[in-house]
Amino acid sequence: MVSSGLCFSLTVLLLLMLVTSELTVDYYKRTCPHAESILRQVMVQKIREAPTTAGATLRLFFHDCFVDGCDASVLVSSTPGNKAERDEEINHSLAGDAFDAVHRAKAAVEKICPGVVSCADVLAIITRDLVQLVGGPFWEVRKGRKDGRLSMASRVGRNLPTSTASINELTRLFASKGLNEIDLIALSGAHTIGFAHCTEFTNRIYNFNGTRAGDPSMNPGFLGELRRACPPRNGNPDVVASMDAATPFQFDNSYYRSMQRGLGLLTSDQELLTNARTRSVVDAFASSQDLFYEVFAASMDKLGNVGVKNETNGVVRKECHRT
Ligand code: HEM
C-alpha cells in the first residue's frame, strides 16, 4: 500500500513537472529564431501609430488567459453557428488596436516561418514588448503555447471580473486561476495605463451601493471631474477616463500612489485598499517602482501559464481569427 501510494505521488509529481516545464524561453530557437525580434519591430511601428495599443493589448491578453487559458480563443471571430468569446458583452470594449496588433504581428512571423508560431505565443510576446515600450519592465516570455480550437461566448461568464467586484470576489476568481493575492494586486497595476468607459463607474460616482451619493472613499475633486465628464443619463457612450489619472500612457507605479489619494477609478481598484493585508502591498508598490516591476513581471509570467494548451489539445492557427 505504502509503495503504491508513493508511486502515485511520484507519478503526480512527474506529471506536474511535465505540465510546468512545457513552456520554454528558447522554444523557437531552431524553428523560428528571429520571431521575437520581428515581433518587436512590428510593435515599435504599431505603437508609434497608436499609443493606446499597449493598454488595449495588455487587457486582451488578460481576457484571453482567464477564459479557457492563454490559447488565443479571444481572437476568434463568430461564425453563423457559433458566438465567439469576443462577442460576449464584457469583451465589446476590447479595443480594435489590440486585435490589429496581433494581426500584424502574426502576419509578419508567418512570412518568415509559416505555421510555426502560435497566436497565443504571439499575443504573449507582443504584450510584453508593448508594456516595455511604454516604460514597463522586461521579462523573458516562456513559449510553446498552442492555440485553442474552440471559442465560445458562453465560456466567458464568471471567468472575468467586473468593475464592481469586491476584494473577496477578486481573490476567489484569481485563486481559481492559480494566482494569489499578491498577483492580483500586481496585475491590477496594469491599470497604470489605459482607459475605462463611463458606464464602468457611473454607479460609483452617482449611486454608490444604492446610497444615491458618490463613493465616500473617492477624492471629492476627482469625483467632481468624473461627474462632469460622465453625466448620469444620456452621456456620450464613447467617453472614457484614464485608469491612472496622472500618467495614462506611462507604465509606472503611479496607479498605486493615486489609489492612496482616493483617485482609483474602478471599485475593483479601490477594493485593493480594503484590508490591512492588501493595503500593505499597495503601499509597498506605491513606494517602490522597482519592487512593483519585479513582482508584476513574475505575475505576468504566471498569468501567461494559465491553462496553456499543448500539441494534444491545441494547434497553431494560420490566421488568429479563424479556428
Ligand atoms: C482585478 C480585476 C480587474 C477588473 C475588475 C478589471 C476591469 C477593467 C475594466 C472595467 C476596464 C475598462 C474597460 C473599458 O471600459 O473599456 C479595464 C481596462 C483595462 N484593464 Fe482591467 N480589470 C482587472 C484586471 C486587469 C488585469 C489583471 C489586467 C492585465 C494584466 C488588466 C488590464 C487592463 C488594461 C490595460 C485596461 C485598459 C484597456 C484600454 O485602455 O483599452 N486588467 N479593466
Short mmCIF file of C-alpha atoms and ligand atoms in Angstrom, two decimals:
data_model
loop_
_atom_site.label_atom_id
_atom_site.label_comp_id
_atom_site.label_asym_id
_atom_site.label_seq_id
_atom_site.Cartn_x
_atom_site.Cartn_y
_atom_site.Cartn_z
CA MET A 1 0.00 0.00 0.00
CA VAL A 2 2.76 2.36 1.02
CA SER A 3 4.74 1.76 -2.15
CA SER A 4 1.72 2.13 -4.42
CA GLY A 5 0.88 5.40 -2.63
CA LEU A 6 4.47 6.56 -3.14
CA CYS A 7 4.31 5.53 -6.80
CA PHE A 8 1.10 7.51 -7.22
CA SER A 9 2.64 10.62 -5.61
CA LEU A 10 5.73 10.32 -7.79
CA THR A 11 3.58 9.99 -10.92
CA VAL A 12 1.59 13.09 -9.94
CA LEU A 13 4.83 14.95 -9.26
CA LEU A 14 6.27 13.91 -12.61
CA LEU A 15 3.08 14.91 -14.39
CA LEU A 16 3.16 18.28 -12.65
CA MET A 17 6.79 18.75 -13.68
CA LEU A 18 5.87 17.89 -17.26
CA VAL A 19 3.00 20.35 -17.25
CA THR A 20 5.02 23.17 -15.72
CA SER A 21 8.06 22.55 -17.91
CA GLU A 22 6.09 22.64 -21.17
CA LEU A 23 6.83 26.28 -21.92
CA THR A 24 10.42 27.31 -22.53
CA VAL A 25 12.16 30.58 -23.30
CA ASP A 26 14.03 29.15 -26.30
CA TYR A 27 11.09 27.18 -27.75
CA TYR A 28 11.56 28.65 -31.27
CA LYS A 29 15.35 28.66 -31.16
CA ARG A 30 15.62 26.27 -34.09
CA THR A 31 12.23 26.62 -35.78
CA CYS A 32 11.94 30.43 -35.86
CA PRO A 33 14.98 32.07 -34.28
CA HIS A 34 14.11 35.62 -35.36
CA ALA A 35 10.46 35.54 -34.28
CA GLU A 36 10.88 37.80 -31.26
CA SER A 37 12.96 40.45 -32.98
CA ILE A 38 10.47 40.63 -35.87
CA LEU A 39 7.54 40.92 -33.48
CA ARG A 40 9.28 43.69 -31.59
CA GLN A 41 9.87 45.71 -34.75
CA VAL A 42 6.21 45.42 -35.69
CA MET A 43 5.20 46.65 -32.23
CA VAL A 44 7.60 49.60 -32.35
CA GLN A 45 5.84 50.70 -35.53
CA LYS A 46 2.33 49.97 -34.24
CA ILE A 47 2.72 51.91 -31.00
CA ARG A 48 4.09 54.88 -32.89
CA GLU A 49 0.86 54.93 -34.91
CA ALA A 50 -1.48 54.19 -31.99
CA PRO A 51 -0.12 54.71 -28.45
CA THR A 52 -3.27 53.21 -26.90
CA THR A 53 -2.26 49.80 -28.28
CA ALA A 54 -0.27 48.93 -25.15
CA GLY A 55 -3.21 49.10 -22.76
CA ALA A 56 -5.55 47.54 -25.27
CA THR A 57 -3.28 44.53 -25.84
CA LEU A 58 -2.46 44.00 -22.17
CA ARG A 59 -6.20 43.79 -21.44
CA LEU A 60 -6.75 41.48 -24.42
CA PHE A 61 -4.09 39.10 -23.08
CA PHE A 62 -5.71 39.06 -19.63
CA HIS A 63 -9.15 38.36 -21.08
CA ASP A 64 -7.71 35.57 -23.20
CA CYS A 65 -5.88 33.85 -20.34
CA PHE A 66 -8.78 33.92 -17.88
CA VAL A 67 -11.21 32.22 -20.27
CA ASP A 68 -10.08 28.68 -21.04
CA GLY A 69 -6.40 29.59 -20.69
CA CYS A 70 -3.92 31.58 -22.78
CA ASP A 71 -4.95 29.97 -26.06
CA ALA A 72 -5.82 32.94 -28.28
CA SER A 73 -9.50 31.96 -28.17
CA VAL A 74 -10.45 35.61 -27.58
CA LEU A 75 -9.17 36.43 -31.08
CA VAL A 76 -11.55 34.13 -32.93
CA SER A 77 -14.45 35.67 -34.87
CA SER A 78 -18.00 34.44 -34.51
CA THR A 79 -19.47 32.31 -37.28
CA PRO A 80 -23.14 31.74 -38.18
CA GLY A 81 -23.16 28.66 -35.93
CA ASN A 82 -21.03 29.98 -33.06
CA LYS A 83 -20.96 33.14 -30.95
CA ALA A 84 -17.28 33.55 -30.02
CA GLU A 85 -15.76 34.94 -26.80
CA ARG A 86 -15.05 38.35 -28.24
CA ASP A 87 -18.76 38.92 -28.87
CA GLU A 88 -19.70 38.45 -25.22
CA GLU A 89 -20.70 41.83 -23.75
CA ILE A 90 -17.72 42.29 -21.41
CA ASN A 91 -15.42 41.90 -24.40
CA HIS A 92 -17.17 44.51 -26.57
CA SER A 93 -14.88 47.17 -25.11
CA LEU A 94 -11.69 45.34 -26.11
CA ALA A 95 -10.10 47.88 -28.41
CA GLY A 96 -9.63 47.25 -32.13
CA ASP A 97 -5.97 48.31 -31.98
CA ALA A 98 -5.16 45.23 -29.90
CA PHE A 99 -6.65 42.87 -32.50
CA ASP A 100 -4.86 44.79 -35.23
CA ALA A 101 -1.55 44.50 -33.35
CA VAL A 102 -1.88 40.70 -33.15
CA HIS A 103 -2.96 40.51 -36.79
CA ARG A 104 0.07 42.46 -37.98
CA ALA A 105 2.43 40.57 -35.69
CA LYS A 106 1.19 37.17 -36.76
CA ALA A 107 1.34 38.14 -40.46
CA ALA A 108 4.98 39.17 -40.01
CA VAL A 109 6.06 35.87 -38.40
CA GLU A 110 4.02 33.83 -40.88
CA LYS A 111 6.14 35.39 -43.62
CA ILE A 112 9.39 34.12 -42.12
CA CYS A 113 8.26 30.84 -40.50
CA PRO A 114 4.84 29.74 -41.78
CA GLY A 115 2.72 27.67 -39.42
CA VAL A 116 5.25 27.68 -36.57
CA VAL A 117 4.49 30.42 -34.02
CA SER A 118 1.08 30.14 -32.34
CA CYS A 119 -1.26 33.10 -31.99
CA ALA A 120 -1.18 32.51 -28.21
CA ASP A 121 2.61 32.98 -28.16
CA VAL A 122 2.40 36.00 -30.46
CA LEU A 123 -0.04 37.63 -28.04
CA ALA A 124 2.14 36.81 -25.01
CA ILE A 125 5.28 38.19 -26.67
CA ILE A 126 3.80 41.40 -28.05
CA THR A 127 2.09 42.12 -24.73
CA ARG A 128 5.49 42.02 -23.04
CA ASP A 129 7.01 44.20 -25.77
CA LEU A 130 4.26 46.80 -25.61
CA VAL A 131 4.46 47.02 -21.82
CA GLN A 132 8.18 47.61 -22.08
CA LEU A 133 7.78 50.13 -24.90
CA VAL A 134 5.62 52.31 -22.65
CA GLY A 135 8.17 52.23 -19.84
CA GLY A 136 7.37 48.95 -18.06
CA PRO A 137 9.66 46.07 -17.09
CA PHE A 138 11.10 43.38 -19.34
CA TRP A 139 10.62 39.67 -18.69
CA GLU A 140 11.51 36.60 -20.70
CA VAL A 141 8.37 35.10 -22.21
CA ARG A 142 8.21 31.33 -21.98
CA LYS A 143 6.79 29.92 -25.19
CA GLY A 144 5.20 26.80 -26.66
CA ARG A 145 1.51 27.58 -26.06
CA LYS A 146 -0.80 26.15 -28.66
CA ASP A 147 -3.99 27.77 -29.91
CA GLY A 148 -7.39 26.58 -28.78
CA ARG A 149 -9.82 25.01 -31.20
CA LEU A 150 -12.88 26.50 -29.55
CA SER A 151 -14.05 29.97 -28.68
CA MET A 152 -17.47 30.21 -27.08
CA ALA A 153 -19.13 33.32 -25.66
CA SER A 154 -20.87 31.11 -23.13
CA ARG A 155 -17.49 30.23 -21.59
CA VAL A 156 -16.73 33.87 -20.67
CA GLY A 157 -19.38 34.10 -17.92
CA ARG A 158 -17.88 34.34 -14.47
CA ASN A 159 -14.29 33.88 -15.64
CA LEU A 160 -13.77 37.63 -15.97
CA PRO A 161 -14.06 40.13 -13.11
CA THR A 162 -16.46 43.06 -13.24
CA SER A 163 -15.53 46.61 -12.26
CA THR A 164 -17.73 46.42 -9.14
CA ALA A 165 -16.18 43.21 -7.78
CA SER A 166 -15.29 43.10 -4.09
CA ILE A 167 -11.87 42.10 -2.80
CA ASN A 168 -13.22 38.68 -1.78
CA GLU A 169 -14.70 38.05 -5.22
CA LEU A 170 -11.47 39.13 -6.90
CA THR A 171 -9.31 36.98 -4.62
CA ARG A 172 -11.52 33.95 -5.24
CA LEU A 173 -11.52 34.38 -9.02
CA PHE A 174 -7.74 34.84 -9.20
CA ALA A 175 -7.19 31.85 -6.90
CA SER A 176 -9.26 29.72 -9.28
CA LYS A 177 -6.61 30.52 -11.93
CA GLY A 178 -3.70 29.68 -9.62
CA LEU A 179 -2.94 33.34 -8.85
CA ASN A 180 -2.61 34.64 -5.29
CA GLU A 181 -3.48 37.96 -3.69
CA ILE A 182 -0.07 39.45 -4.48
CA ASP A 183 -0.53 38.50 -8.15
CA LEU A 184 -3.96 40.15 -8.05
CA ILE A 185 -2.55 43.40 -6.67
CA ALA A 186 0.46 43.41 -9.01
CA LEU A 187 -1.58 42.57 -12.12
CA SER A 188 -4.19 45.20 -11.24
CA GLY A 189 -1.22 47.56 -11.67
CA ALA A 190 -1.86 47.06 -15.40
CA HIS A 191 -4.40 49.84 -14.84
CA THR A 192 -1.47 52.23 -14.75
CA ILE A 193 -2.17 52.52 -18.48
CA GLY A 194 -5.36 52.74 -20.46
CA PHE A 195 -8.93 53.89 -20.14
CA ALA A 196 -12.39 52.93 -18.92
CA HIS A 197 -15.79 53.90 -20.27
CA CYS A 198 -18.14 55.94 -18.04
CA THR A 199 -20.57 53.01 -17.67
CA GLU A 200 -17.90 51.15 -15.69
CA PHE A 201 -18.01 53.67 -12.84
CA THR A 202 -21.27 55.71 -13.11
CA ASN A 203 -22.81 53.84 -10.18
CA ARG A 204 -19.73 54.58 -8.14
CA ILE A 205 -19.95 58.33 -8.74
CA TYR A 206 -23.74 58.78 -8.51
CA ASN A 207 -25.25 55.89 -6.57
CA PHE A 208 -22.61 54.01 -4.64
CA ASN A 209 -24.15 50.88 -3.09
CA GLY A 210 -27.62 52.33 -3.62
CA THR A 211 -26.88 55.43 -1.48
CA ARG A 212 -27.67 57.96 -4.26
CA ALA A 213 -24.30 59.54 -3.47
CA GLY A 214 -20.73 59.07 -4.66
CA ASP A 215 -18.32 56.58 -3.08
CA PRO A 216 -17.09 58.40 0.08
CA SER A 217 -13.62 56.85 -0.36
CA MET A 218 -13.14 58.92 -3.53
CA ASN A 219 -11.23 62.17 -3.62
CA PRO A 220 -14.01 64.85 -3.90
CA GLY A 221 -12.22 66.85 -6.61
CA PHE A 222 -11.75 63.69 -8.68
CA LEU A 223 -15.41 62.76 -8.14
CA GLY A 224 -16.48 66.18 -9.45
CA GLU A 225 -14.27 65.86 -12.54
CA LEU A 226 -15.67 62.43 -13.34
CA ARG A 227 -19.24 63.68 -12.91
CA ARG A 228 -18.59 66.50 -15.35
CA ALA A 229 -17.19 64.06 -17.92
CA CYS A 230 -19.84 61.41 -17.33
CA PRO A 231 -23.40 62.72 -16.79
CA PRO A 232 -25.82 60.32 -15.07
CA ARG A 233 -28.00 59.95 -18.16
CA ASN A 234 -27.75 60.38 -21.92
CA GLY A 235 -23.98 60.86 -21.85
CA ASN A 236 -21.80 60.09 -24.84
CA PRO A 237 -21.15 56.31 -24.61
CA ASP A 238 -17.70 56.74 -26.14
CA VAL A 239 -16.32 58.98 -23.38
CA VAL A 240 -13.52 57.37 -21.39
CA ALA A 241 -11.49 58.31 -18.31
CA SER A 242 -7.86 57.35 -17.67
CA MET A 243 -7.35 54.47 -15.30
CA ASP A 244 -4.32 56.31 -13.90
CA ALA A 245 -5.18 59.99 -13.85
CA ALA A 246 -1.52 61.05 -13.51
CA THR A 247 0.26 59.20 -16.37
CA PRO A 248 -2.18 57.15 -18.51
CA PHE A 249 0.36 56.39 -21.25
CA GLN A 250 3.26 55.58 -18.98
CA PHE A 251 3.72 52.19 -17.31
CA ASP A 252 4.80 53.17 -13.80
CA ASN A 253 3.69 52.77 -10.17
CA SER A 254 1.61 55.95 -10.01
CA TYR A 255 -1.59 53.85 -10.14
CA TYR A 256 -0.84 52.76 -6.56
CA ARG A 257 0.05 56.26 -5.42
CA SER A 258 -3.18 57.58 -6.98
CA MET A 259 -5.19 54.97 -5.11
CA GLN A 260 -3.71 56.04 -1.80
CA ARG A 261 -5.13 59.51 -2.55
CA GLY A 262 -8.64 58.24 -3.42
CA LEU A 263 -8.02 58.55 -7.16
CA GLY A 264 -8.69 54.93 -8.09
CA LEU A 265 -11.23 54.81 -10.93
CA LEU A 266 -12.96 51.46 -10.51
CA THR A 267 -14.48 49.95 -7.39
CA SER A 268 -12.28 46.89 -8.01
CA ASP A 269 -9.17 49.12 -7.85
CA GLN A 270 -10.17 50.87 -4.66
CA GLU A 271 -11.12 47.48 -3.13
CA LEU A 272 -7.40 46.65 -3.01
CA LEU A 273 -7.16 49.05 -0.09
CA THR A 274 -9.95 47.38 1.87
CA ASN A 275 -7.96 45.43 4.41
CA ALA A 276 -4.63 45.85 6.15
CA ARG A 277 -3.06 42.93 4.27
CA THR A 278 -3.84 44.15 0.75
CA ARG A 279 -3.24 47.78 1.68
CA SER A 280 0.29 46.97 2.81
CA VAL A 281 1.06 45.50 -0.66
CA VAL A 282 -0.41 48.60 -2.36
CA ASP A 283 1.74 50.78 -0.08
CA ALA A 284 4.86 48.75 -0.89
CA PHE A 285 4.27 49.07 -4.66
CA ALA A 286 3.47 52.77 -4.26
CA SER A 287 6.79 53.40 -2.58
CA SER A 288 8.98 51.24 -4.83
CA GLN A 289 8.60 51.09 -8.59
CA ASP A 290 11.41 48.51 -8.75
CA LEU A 291 9.53 46.19 -6.43
CA PHE A 292 6.32 46.66 -8.44
CA TYR A 293 8.18 45.89 -11.70
CA GLU A 294 9.77 42.78 -10.29
CA VAL A 295 6.51 41.36 -8.94
CA PHE A 296 4.49 42.44 -11.99
CA ALA A 297 6.92 40.65 -14.34
CA ALA A 298 6.75 37.47 -12.25
CA SER A 299 2.94 37.64 -12.09
CA MET A 300 2.71 38.16 -15.87
CA ASP A 301 4.78 35.01 -16.31
CA LYS A 302 2.30 33.16 -14.08
CA LEU A 303 -0.68 34.68 -15.93
CA GLY A 304 0.87 33.55 -19.21
CA ASN A 305 0.89 29.98 -17.96
CA VAL A 306 -2.78 29.77 -17.04
CA GLY A 307 -4.43 26.81 -18.79
CA VAL A 308 -1.94 26.64 -21.65
CA LYS A 309 -2.57 24.08 -24.36
CA ASN A 310 -0.06 21.70 -25.94
CA GLU A 311 0.12 19.56 -29.08
CA THR A 312 -2.53 17.18 -27.81
CA ASN A 313 -5.27 19.74 -27.17
CA GLY A 314 -4.19 22.68 -29.31
CA VAL A 315 -2.97 23.72 -32.75
CA VAL A 316 -1.04 26.50 -34.45
CA ARG A 317 -3.58 28.61 -36.31
CA LYS A 318 -2.59 30.21 -39.58
CA GLU A 319 -4.94 33.12 -39.02
CA CYS A 320 -5.69 34.13 -35.48
CA HIS A 321 -9.35 34.97 -36.06
CA ARG A 322 -10.22 31.57 -37.53
CA THR A 323 -10.05 28.19 -35.79
C1 HEM B 1 -8.70 42.73 -10.98
C2 HEM B 1 -9.76 42.73 -11.72
C3 HEM B 1 -9.96 43.58 -12.93
C4 HEM B 1 -11.10 44.25 -13.25
C5 HEM B 1 -12.40 44.26 -12.47
C6 HEM B 1 -10.84 44.95 -14.48
C7 HEM B 1 -11.77 45.73 -15.14
C8 HEM B 1 -11.47 46.58 -16.17
C9 HEM B 1 -12.40 47.50 -16.78
C10 HEM B 1 -13.88 47.63 -16.40
C11 HEM B 1 -11.73 48.20 -17.71
C12 HEM B 1 -12.29 49.32 -18.60
C13 HEM B 1 -12.81 48.74 -19.90
C14 HEM B 1 -13.47 49.79 -20.75
O1 HEM B 1 -14.38 50.46 -20.29
O2 HEM B 1 -13.06 49.94 -21.92
C15 HEM B 1 -10.38 47.73 -17.71
C16 HEM B 1 -9.39 48.21 -18.51
C17 HEM B 1 -8.12 47.69 -18.55
N1 HEM B 1 -7.69 46.56 -17.89
FE1 HEM B 1 -8.60 45.66 -16.35
N2 HEM B 1 -9.56 44.72 -14.87
C18 HEM B 1 -8.99 43.86 -13.97
C19 HEM B 1 -7.72 43.33 -14.03
C20 HEM B 1 -6.86 43.53 -15.08
C21 HEM B 1 -5.65 42.78 -15.31
C22 HEM B 1 -5.19 41.60 -14.45
C23 HEM B 1 -5.07 43.31 -16.42
C24 HEM B 1 -3.81 42.88 -17.11
C25 HEM B 1 -2.86 42.18 -16.57
C26 HEM B 1 -5.90 44.41 -16.85
C27 HEM B 1 -5.60 45.27 -17.87
C28 HEM B 1 -6.39 46.34 -18.24
C29 HEM B 1 -5.95 47.40 -19.13
C30 HEM B 1 -4.55 47.57 -19.68
C31 HEM B 1 -7.05 48.22 -19.34
C32 HEM B 1 -7.12 49.45 -20.25
C33 HEM B 1 -7.60 48.98 -21.62
C34 HEM B 1 -7.59 50.03 -22.70
O3 HEM B 1 -7.18 51.16 -22.47
O4 HEM B 1 -8.02 49.69 -23.84
N3 HEM B 1 -6.98 44.48 -16.04
N4 HEM B 1 -10.24 46.74 -16.77
#
